[in-house]
Amino acid sequence: MSTSMFKAKEWKGQPRRALSATEVVASLARLDGWRLTGDGANVAIEKTYTFANYFETIAFVNALAMIAHREDHHPDLSVHYNRCVVRFNTHDVGGISSTDFDCATQADALLAP
């Protein structure tokens, strides 16, 4: 397995911007189970993933950690016995960026049939 797939992205040379409210709503419509939460600089997209047990929850968290590291974009997580709440926003733009939706899509892909 190549270690390059685990290398974190370098964001310094890649400008990001906060999405407009219209862009956020349109992007949310393309995702299943994600919702808008918070306000102002604390606005985020959030989803609760439910599992059968703690082992499955932690397996998901570990897989998501690999994505977060590779994308250099780290969600806030609330980890429980049989669920994990995942919350993405982009602190350096003071809102939600396309990176948040990219990472949300990758999180969903972890559980795709």
C-alpha positions as a printed Julia matrix, in Angstrom:
113×3 Matrix{Float64}:
   0.0    0.0    0.0
   1.33   3.42  -0.97
   1.91   5.87   1.85
   1.17   8.75  -0.53
  -2.54   8.0   -0.2
  -2.26   8.94   3.48
  -0.37  12.19   2.91
  -2.29  15.26   4.05
  -3.31  17.89   1.5
  -1.48  21.2    1.54
  -4.06  24.0    1.61
  -1.72  27.03   1.65
  -1.67  27.42  -2.14
  -5.33  26.51  -2.66
  -7.75  29.33  -1.89
 -11.03  28.4   -0.25
 -14.08  30.54   0.32
 -17.26  30.33   2.33
 -20.16  29.15   0.21
 -23.22  31.36  -0.14
 -26.47  30.3    1.55
 -27.84  29.25  -1.86
 -24.76  27.11  -2.56
 -25.0   25.47   0.88
 -28.69  24.63   0.44
 -28.08  23.22  -3.06
 -25.15  21.12  -1.83
 -27.11  19.82   1.18
 -29.89  18.69  -1.15
 -27.42  16.32  -2.82
 -26.5   14.62   0.48
 -28.62  12.16   2.44
 -29.12  12.81   6.14
 -26.91  15.89   6.46
 -28.35  19.05   7.99
 -27.3   22.61   8.66
 -26.5   23.44  12.27
 -25.17  26.43  14.21
 -24.91  30.0   13.03
 -22.37  32.67  12.17
 -18.79  31.39  12.3
 -20.1   28.22  14.01
 -22.33  27.17  11.11
 -21.65  23.59  10.02
 -23.09  20.58   8.28
 -23.83  17.64  10.54
 -24.92  14.03  10.31
 -25.5   11.26  12.85
 -24.33   7.8   11.79
 -25.86   4.87  13.7
 -24.18   1.49  14.22
 -24.96  -1.86  15.84
 -22.31  -1.58  18.53
 -19.24   0.25  19.8
 -16.8   -1.73  17.65
 -18.57  -0.66  14.45
 -18.72   2.93  15.67
 -14.98   3.03  16.35
 -14.18   1.32  13.04
 -16.07   4.13  11.28
 -14.29   6.77  13.37
 -10.89   5.29  12.49
 -11.71   5.17   8.78
 -12.99   8.75   8.92
  -9.77   9.79  10.68
  -7.78   8.55   7.67
  -9.93  10.67   5.33
  -9.61  13.7    7.61
  -5.85  13.34   7.7
  -5.53  12.91   3.95
  -7.79  15.9    3.27
  -6.22  17.91   6.12
  -9.76  18.8    7.09
 -10.86  17.56  10.49
 -14.47  17.23  11.63
 -15.78  17.65  15.13
 -16.89  14.22  16.33
 -19.19  13.16  19.12
 -18.61   9.43  19.64
 -21.1    7.25  21.52
 -21.69   3.51  21.97
 -23.73   3.03  18.79
 -23.51   6.35  16.96
 -21.16   9.08  15.84
 -22.16  12.67  15.14
 -19.94  14.21  12.45
 -19.78  17.98  12.04
 -17.85  19.77   9.27
 -17.1   23.46   8.8
 -14.12  25.44   7.55
 -12.71  27.63  10.3
 -10.35  29.6    8.07
 -13.23  30.87   5.9
 -15.65  31.39   8.79
 -18.33  29.16   7.31
 -18.92  26.18   5.08
 -16.72  25.5    2.06
 -16.82  22.97  -0.76
 -14.23  21.0    1.23
 -16.87  20.29   3.88
 -19.17  18.77   1.26
 -16.31  16.8   -0.31
 -15.45  15.3    3.06
 -19.12  14.61   3.88
 -19.43  12.7    0.6
 -16.33  10.68   1.46
 -17.71   9.91   4.95
 -20.95   8.63   3.39
 -18.93   6.52   0.94
 -17.42   4.61   3.87
 -20.83   3.02   4.45
 -22.02   2.71   0.85
 -23.3   -0.75  -0.05
